[in-house]
Coordinates of N, CA and C in Angstrom, one line a residue:
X1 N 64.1 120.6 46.4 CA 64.9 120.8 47.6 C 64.7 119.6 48.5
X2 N 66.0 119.1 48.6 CA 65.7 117.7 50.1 C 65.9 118.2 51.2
X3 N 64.9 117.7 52.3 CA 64.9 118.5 53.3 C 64.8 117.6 54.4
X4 N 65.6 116.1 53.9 CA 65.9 115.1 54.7 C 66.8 115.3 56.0
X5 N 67.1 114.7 57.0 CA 67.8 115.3 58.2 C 68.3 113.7 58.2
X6 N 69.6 113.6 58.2 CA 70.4 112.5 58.6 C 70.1 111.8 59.8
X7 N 69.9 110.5 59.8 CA 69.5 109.9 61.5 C 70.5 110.2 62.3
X8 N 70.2 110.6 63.5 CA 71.3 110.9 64.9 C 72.2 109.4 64.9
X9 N 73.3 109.7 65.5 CA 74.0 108.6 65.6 C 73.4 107.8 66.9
X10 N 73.5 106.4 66.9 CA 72.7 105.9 68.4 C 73.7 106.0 69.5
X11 N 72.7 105.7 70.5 CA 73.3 106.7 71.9 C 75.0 105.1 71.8
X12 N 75.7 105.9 72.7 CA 76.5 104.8 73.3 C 76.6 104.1 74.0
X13 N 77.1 103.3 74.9 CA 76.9 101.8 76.0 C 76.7 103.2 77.3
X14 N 77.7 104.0 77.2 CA 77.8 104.7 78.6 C 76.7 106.0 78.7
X15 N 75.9 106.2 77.2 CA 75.1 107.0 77.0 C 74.0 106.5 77.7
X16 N 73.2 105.3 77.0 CA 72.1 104.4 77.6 C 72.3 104.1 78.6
X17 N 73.4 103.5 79.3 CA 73.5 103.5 81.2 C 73.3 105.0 81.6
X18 N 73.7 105.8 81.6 CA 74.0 107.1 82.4 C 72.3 107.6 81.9
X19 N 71.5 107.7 80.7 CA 70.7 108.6 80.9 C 70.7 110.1 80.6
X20 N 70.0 110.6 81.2 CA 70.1 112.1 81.1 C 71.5 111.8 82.2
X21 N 72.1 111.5 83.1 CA 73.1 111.9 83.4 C 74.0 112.0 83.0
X22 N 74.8 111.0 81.6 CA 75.6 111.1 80.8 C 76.0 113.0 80.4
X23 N 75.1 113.7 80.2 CA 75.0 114.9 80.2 C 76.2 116.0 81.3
X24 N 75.9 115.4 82.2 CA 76.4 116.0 83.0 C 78.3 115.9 83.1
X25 N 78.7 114.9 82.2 CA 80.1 114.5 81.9 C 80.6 115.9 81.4
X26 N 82.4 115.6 82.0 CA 82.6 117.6 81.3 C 83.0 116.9 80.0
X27 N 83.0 118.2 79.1 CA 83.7 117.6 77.5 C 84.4 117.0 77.1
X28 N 85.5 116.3 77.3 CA 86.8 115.2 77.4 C 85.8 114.2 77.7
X29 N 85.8 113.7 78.6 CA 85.0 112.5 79.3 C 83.8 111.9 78.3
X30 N 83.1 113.2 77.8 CA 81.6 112.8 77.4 C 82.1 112.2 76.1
X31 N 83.2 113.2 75.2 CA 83.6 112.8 73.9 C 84.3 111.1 74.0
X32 N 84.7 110.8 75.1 CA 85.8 109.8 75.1 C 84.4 108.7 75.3
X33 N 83.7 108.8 75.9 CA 82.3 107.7 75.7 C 81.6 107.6 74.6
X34 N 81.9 108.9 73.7 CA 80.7 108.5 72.4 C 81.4 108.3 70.9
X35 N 82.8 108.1 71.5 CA 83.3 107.5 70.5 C 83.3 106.3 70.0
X36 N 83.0 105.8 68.6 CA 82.5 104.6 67.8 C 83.6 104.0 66.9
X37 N 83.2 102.7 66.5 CA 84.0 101.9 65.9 C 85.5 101.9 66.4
X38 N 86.4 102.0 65.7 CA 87.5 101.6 66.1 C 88.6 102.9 66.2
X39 N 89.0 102.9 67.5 CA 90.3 104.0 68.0 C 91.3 103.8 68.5
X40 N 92.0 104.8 68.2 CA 93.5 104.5 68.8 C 93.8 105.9 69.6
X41 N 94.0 106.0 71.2 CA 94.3 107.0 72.0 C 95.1 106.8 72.6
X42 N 96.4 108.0 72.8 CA 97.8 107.7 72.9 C 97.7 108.8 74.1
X43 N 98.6 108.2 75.5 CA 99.0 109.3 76.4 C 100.3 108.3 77.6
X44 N 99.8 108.9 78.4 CA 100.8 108.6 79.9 C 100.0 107.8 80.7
X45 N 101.0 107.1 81.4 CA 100.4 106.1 82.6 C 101.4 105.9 83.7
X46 N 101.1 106.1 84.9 CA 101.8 105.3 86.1 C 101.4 104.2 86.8
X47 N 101.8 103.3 86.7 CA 101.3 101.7 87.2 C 101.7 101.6 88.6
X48 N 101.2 101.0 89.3 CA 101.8 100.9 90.5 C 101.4 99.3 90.9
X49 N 102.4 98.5 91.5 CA 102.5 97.3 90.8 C 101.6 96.7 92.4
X50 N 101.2 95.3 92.3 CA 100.3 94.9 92.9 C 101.2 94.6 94.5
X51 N 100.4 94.9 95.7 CA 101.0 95.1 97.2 C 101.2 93.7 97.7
X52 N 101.0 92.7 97.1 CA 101.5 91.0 97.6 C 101.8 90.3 96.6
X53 N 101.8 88.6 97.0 CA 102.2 87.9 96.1 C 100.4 87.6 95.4
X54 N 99.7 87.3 96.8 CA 98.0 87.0 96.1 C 97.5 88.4 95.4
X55 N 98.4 89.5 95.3 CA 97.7 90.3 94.7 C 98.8 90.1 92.8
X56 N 99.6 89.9 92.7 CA 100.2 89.7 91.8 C 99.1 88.4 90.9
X57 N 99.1 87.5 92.0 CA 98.1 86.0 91.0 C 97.1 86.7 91.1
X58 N 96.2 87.2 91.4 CA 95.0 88.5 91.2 C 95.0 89.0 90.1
X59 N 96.1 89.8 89.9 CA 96.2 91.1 88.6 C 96.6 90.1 87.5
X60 N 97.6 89.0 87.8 CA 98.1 88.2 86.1 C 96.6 87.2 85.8
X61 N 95.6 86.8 86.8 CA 94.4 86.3 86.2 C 93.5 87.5 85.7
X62 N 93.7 88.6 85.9 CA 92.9 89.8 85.5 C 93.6 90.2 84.1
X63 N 94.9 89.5 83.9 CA 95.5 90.3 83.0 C 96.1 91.6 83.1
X64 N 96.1 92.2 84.5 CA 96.8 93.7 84.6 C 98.3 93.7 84.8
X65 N 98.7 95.2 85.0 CA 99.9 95.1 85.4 C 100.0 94.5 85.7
X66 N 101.7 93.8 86.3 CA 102.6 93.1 87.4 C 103.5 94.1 88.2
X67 N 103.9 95.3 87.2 CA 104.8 95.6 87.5 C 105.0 97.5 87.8
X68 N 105.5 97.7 88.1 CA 105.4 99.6 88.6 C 106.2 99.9 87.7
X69 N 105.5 101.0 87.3 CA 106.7 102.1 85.9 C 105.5 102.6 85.7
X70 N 106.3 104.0 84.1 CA 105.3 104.9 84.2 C 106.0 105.0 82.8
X71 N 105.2 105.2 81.8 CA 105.5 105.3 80.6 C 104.8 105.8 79.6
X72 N 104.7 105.5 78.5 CA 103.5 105.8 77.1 C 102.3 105.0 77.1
X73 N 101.1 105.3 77.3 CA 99.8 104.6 77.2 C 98.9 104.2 75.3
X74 N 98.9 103.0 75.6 CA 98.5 103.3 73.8 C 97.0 102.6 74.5
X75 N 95.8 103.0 74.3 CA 94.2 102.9 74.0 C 94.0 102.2 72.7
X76 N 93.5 101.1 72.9 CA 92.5 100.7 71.6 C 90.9 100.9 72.1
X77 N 90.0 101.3 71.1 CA 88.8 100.8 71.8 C 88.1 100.4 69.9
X78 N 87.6 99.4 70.2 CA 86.3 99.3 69.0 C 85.2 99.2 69.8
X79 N 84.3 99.6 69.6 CA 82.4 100.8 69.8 C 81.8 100.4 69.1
X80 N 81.3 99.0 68.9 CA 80.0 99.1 68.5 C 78.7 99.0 69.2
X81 N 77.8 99.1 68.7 CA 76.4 99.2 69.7 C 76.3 97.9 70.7
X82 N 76.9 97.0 70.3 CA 76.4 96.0 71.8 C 77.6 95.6 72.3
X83 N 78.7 96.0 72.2 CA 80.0 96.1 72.9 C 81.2 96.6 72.9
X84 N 82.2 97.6 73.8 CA 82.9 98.3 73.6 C 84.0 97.3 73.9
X85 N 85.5 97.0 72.9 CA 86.7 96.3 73.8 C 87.7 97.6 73.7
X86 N 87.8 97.5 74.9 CA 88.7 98.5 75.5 C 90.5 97.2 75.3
X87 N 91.4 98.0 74.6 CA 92.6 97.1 74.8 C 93.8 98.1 75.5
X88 N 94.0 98.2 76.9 CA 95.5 99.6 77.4 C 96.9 98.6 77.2
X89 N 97.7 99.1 76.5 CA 99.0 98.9 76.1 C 99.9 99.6 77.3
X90 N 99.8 99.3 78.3 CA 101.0 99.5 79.5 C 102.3 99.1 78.8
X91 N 103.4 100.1 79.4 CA 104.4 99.8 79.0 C 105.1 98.7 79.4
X92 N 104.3 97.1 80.1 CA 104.7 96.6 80.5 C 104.3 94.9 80.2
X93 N 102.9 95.4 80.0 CA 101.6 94.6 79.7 C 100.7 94.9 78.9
X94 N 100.0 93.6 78.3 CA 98.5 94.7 77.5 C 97.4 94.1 78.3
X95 N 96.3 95.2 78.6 CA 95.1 94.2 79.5 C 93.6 94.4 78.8
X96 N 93.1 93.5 78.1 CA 92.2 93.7 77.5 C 90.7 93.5 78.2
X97 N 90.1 94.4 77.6 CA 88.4 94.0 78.6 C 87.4 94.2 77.1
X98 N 85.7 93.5 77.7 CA 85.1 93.8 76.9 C 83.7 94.5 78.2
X99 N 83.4 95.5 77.4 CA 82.0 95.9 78.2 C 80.6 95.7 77.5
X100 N 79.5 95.5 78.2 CA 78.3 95.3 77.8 C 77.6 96.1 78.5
X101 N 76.4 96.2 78.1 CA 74.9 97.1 79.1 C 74.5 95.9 79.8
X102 N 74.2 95.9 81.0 CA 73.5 95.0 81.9 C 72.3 96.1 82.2
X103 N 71.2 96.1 82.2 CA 70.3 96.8 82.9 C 70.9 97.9 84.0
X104 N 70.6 99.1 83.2 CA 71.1 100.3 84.6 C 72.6 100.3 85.1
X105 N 73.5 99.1 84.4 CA 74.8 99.0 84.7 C 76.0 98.5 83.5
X106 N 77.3 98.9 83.5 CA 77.9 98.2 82.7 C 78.7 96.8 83.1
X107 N 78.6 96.3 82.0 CA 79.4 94.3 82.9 C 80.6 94.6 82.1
X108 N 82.0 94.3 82.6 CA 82.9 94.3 82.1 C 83.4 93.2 82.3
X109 N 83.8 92.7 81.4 CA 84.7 90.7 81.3 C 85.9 91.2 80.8
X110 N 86.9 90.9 81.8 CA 88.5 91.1 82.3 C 89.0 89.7 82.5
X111 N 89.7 89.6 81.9 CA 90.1 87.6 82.3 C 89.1 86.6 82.8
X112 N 89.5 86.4 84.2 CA 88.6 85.9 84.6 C 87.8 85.7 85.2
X113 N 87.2 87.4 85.1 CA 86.4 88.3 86.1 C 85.2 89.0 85.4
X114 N 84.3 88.7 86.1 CA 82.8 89.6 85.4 C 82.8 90.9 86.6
X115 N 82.7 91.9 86.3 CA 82.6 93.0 86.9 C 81.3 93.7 86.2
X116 N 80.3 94.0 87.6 CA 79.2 94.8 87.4 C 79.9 96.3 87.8
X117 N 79.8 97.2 87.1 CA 79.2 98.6 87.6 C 78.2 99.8 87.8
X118 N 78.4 100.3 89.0 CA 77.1 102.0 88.7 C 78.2 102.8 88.3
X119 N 78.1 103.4 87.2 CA 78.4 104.8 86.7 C 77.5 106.2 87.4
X120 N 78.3 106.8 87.1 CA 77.4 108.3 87.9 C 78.2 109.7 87.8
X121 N 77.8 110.7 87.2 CA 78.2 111.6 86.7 C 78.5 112.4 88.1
X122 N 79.9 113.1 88.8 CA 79.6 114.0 90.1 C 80.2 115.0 89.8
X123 N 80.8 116.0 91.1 CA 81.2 117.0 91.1 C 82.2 117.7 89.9
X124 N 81.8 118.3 89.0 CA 82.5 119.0 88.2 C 82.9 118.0 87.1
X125 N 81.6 117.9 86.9 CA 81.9 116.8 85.2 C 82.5 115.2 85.3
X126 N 82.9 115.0 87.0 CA 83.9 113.8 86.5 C 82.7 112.5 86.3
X127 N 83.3 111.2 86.1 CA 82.5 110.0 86.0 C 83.0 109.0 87.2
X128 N 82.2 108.8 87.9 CA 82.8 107.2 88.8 C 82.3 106.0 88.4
X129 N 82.9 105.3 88.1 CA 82.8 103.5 87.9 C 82.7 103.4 89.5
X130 N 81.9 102.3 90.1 CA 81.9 101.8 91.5 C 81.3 100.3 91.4
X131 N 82.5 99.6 91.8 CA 82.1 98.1 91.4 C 80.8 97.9 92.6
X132 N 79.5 96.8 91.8 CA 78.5 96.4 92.2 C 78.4 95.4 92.6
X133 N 78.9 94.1 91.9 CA 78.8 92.9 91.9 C 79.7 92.3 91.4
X134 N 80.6 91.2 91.9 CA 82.1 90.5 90.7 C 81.5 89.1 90.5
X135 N 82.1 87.9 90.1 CA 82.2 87.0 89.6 C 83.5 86.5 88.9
X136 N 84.3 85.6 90.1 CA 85.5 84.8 89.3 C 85.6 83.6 89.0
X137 N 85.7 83.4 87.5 CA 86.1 81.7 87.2 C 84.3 81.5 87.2
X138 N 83.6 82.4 87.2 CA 81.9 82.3 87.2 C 81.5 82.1 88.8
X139 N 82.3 82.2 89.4 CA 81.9 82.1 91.1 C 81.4 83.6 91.6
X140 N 80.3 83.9 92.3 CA 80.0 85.0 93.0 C 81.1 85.4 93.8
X141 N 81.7 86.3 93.5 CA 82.2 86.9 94.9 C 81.4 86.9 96.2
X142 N 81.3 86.7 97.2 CA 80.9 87.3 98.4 C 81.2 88.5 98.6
X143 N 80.4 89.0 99.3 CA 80.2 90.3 99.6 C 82.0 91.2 100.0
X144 N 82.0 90.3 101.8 CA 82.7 90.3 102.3 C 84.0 89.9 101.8
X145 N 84.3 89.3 100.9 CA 85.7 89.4 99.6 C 85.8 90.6 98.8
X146 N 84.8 90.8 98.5 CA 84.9 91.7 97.5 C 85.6 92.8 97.3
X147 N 86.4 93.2 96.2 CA 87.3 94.4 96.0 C 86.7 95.3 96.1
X148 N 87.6 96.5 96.5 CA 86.7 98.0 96.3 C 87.8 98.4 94.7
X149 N 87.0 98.5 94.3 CA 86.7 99.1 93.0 C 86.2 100.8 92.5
X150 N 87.1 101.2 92.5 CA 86.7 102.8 91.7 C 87.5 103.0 90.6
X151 N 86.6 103.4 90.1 CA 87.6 104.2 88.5 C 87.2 105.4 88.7
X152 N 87.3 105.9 88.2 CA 87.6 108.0 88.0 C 88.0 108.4 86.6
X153 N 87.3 109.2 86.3 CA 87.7 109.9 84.7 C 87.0 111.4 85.0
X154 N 88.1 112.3 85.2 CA 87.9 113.6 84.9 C 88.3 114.3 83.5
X155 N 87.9 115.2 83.2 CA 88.2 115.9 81.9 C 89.8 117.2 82.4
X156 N 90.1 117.4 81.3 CA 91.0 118.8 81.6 C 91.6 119.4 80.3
X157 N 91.3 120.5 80.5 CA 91.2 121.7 78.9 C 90.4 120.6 77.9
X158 N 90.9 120.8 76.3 CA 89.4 120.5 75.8 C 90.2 119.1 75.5
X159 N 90.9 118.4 75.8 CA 91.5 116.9 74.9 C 91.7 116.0 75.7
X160 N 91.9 116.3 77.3 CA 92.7 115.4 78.0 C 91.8 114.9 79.0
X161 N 92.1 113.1 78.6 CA 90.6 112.4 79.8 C 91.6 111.9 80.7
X162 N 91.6 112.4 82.4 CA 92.6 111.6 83.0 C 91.8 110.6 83.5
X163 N 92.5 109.6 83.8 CA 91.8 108.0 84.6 C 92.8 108.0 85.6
X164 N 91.8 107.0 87.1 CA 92.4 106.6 88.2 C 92.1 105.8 88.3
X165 N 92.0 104.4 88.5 CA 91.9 103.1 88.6 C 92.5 102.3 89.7
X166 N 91.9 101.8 91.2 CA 92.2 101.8 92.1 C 91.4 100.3 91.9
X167 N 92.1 98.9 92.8 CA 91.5 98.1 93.2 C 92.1 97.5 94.2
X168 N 91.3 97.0 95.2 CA 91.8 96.7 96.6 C 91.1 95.5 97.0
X169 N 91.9 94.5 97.7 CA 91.3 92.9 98.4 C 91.1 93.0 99.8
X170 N 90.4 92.8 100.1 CA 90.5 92.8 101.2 C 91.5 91.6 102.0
X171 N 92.4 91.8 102.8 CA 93.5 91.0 103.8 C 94.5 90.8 102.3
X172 N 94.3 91.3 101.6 CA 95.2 91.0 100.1 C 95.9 92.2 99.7
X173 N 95.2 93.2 99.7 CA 95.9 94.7 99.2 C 95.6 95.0 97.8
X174 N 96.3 95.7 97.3 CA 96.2 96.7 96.3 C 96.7 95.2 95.4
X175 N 95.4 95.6 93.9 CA 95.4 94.3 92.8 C 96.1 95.1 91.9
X176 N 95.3 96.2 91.1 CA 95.4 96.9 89.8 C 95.7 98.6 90.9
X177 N 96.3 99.1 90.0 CA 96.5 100.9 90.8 C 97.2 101.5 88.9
X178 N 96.5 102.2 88.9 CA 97.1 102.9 87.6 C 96.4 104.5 87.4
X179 N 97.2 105.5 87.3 CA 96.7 106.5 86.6 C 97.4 107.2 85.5
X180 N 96.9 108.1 84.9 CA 97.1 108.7 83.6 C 96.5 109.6 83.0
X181 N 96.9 110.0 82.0 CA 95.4 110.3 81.1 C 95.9 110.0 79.2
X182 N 94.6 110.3 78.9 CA 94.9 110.0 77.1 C 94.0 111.2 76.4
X183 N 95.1 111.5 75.1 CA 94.4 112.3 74.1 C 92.6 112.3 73.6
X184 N 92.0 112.7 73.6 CA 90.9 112.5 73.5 C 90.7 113.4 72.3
X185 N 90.2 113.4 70.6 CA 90.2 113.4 69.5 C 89.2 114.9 69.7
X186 N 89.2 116.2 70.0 CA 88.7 117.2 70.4 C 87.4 117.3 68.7
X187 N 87.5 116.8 67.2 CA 86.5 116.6 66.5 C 86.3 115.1 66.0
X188 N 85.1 114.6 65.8 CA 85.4 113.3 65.4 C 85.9 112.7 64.7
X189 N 87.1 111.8 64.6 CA 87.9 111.0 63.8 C 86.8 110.9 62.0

């Protein structure tokens, strides 16, 4: 009789950041971070297109939207252990990022932007992204430039992860604005 026990799969990027708080994600959300290797998640999106012209040269060096509509969302993500690329297929644009673990935070590299964030699990399962630190072109943001930055990912019934994705300049306006949500694979692919 083998009475071997298969090794656990290792934790994920947003596993190791979060901690025991990862836990506290509702089920959509938590499944949609511990998914590995390579995916494809299909849903809806409303763009809402950047509030100036400095916010348009903003979002085309970030690679985001340009433009307002609301259409089919296609998700790529490949997961592996030292980096997730997230690729969103806007129906208008595609904007690709890659994420890494920075100590206690995730770094996300978006064009020509290094974004630090705290993750944090809150009321009723959802997750907040809250930008920490930027870097453009390798230059520090200053404080007092700096975008406010939130993401949002709540769960709803057992498949659907919605996202809110808000970014704002200061004396510049709204960069990136998008929400939606996508299929989330209720057993593993």
């Amino acid at each position: 009789m083998n009475d071997t026990i298969a090794p656990a799969a290792p934790a994920t990027l947003y596993q190791r950041v979060m901690g025991g708080d990862f836990d506290r994600l509702s089920s959509p959300v938590a499944r949609f971070h511990r998914l590995a290797g390579p995916q494809v998640l299909h849903g809806q999106v409303q763009v809402q297109a950047p509030a100036s012209l400095l916010g348009r040269v903003l979002a085309w060096g970030l690679g985001a939207p340009l433009q307002a509509g609301r259409g089919a969302i296609r998700f790529e993500l490949d997961a592996t252990p030292g980096a997730e690329v997230w690729t969103r297929i806007f129906p208008t644009r595609t904007m690709r990022s890659t994420l890494r673990e920075a100590p206690g935070f995730v770094e996300e590299h978006m064009g020509a932007a290094r974004l630090l964030f705290g993750l944090s699990a809150v009321e009723g399962g959802r997750l907040e992204m809250r930008l920490v630190r930027m870097r453009f072109l390798g230059i520090p943001c200053p404080r007092w430039l700096q975008p406010a930055i939130v993401a949002r990912e709540t769960g709803q019934g057992d498949d659907e992860l919605h996202f809110d994705v808000q970014a704002n300049v200061p004396w510049i306006g709204r960069v990136v604005a998008y929400q939606g949500h996508l299929q989330v694979p209720v057993s593993p692919p």
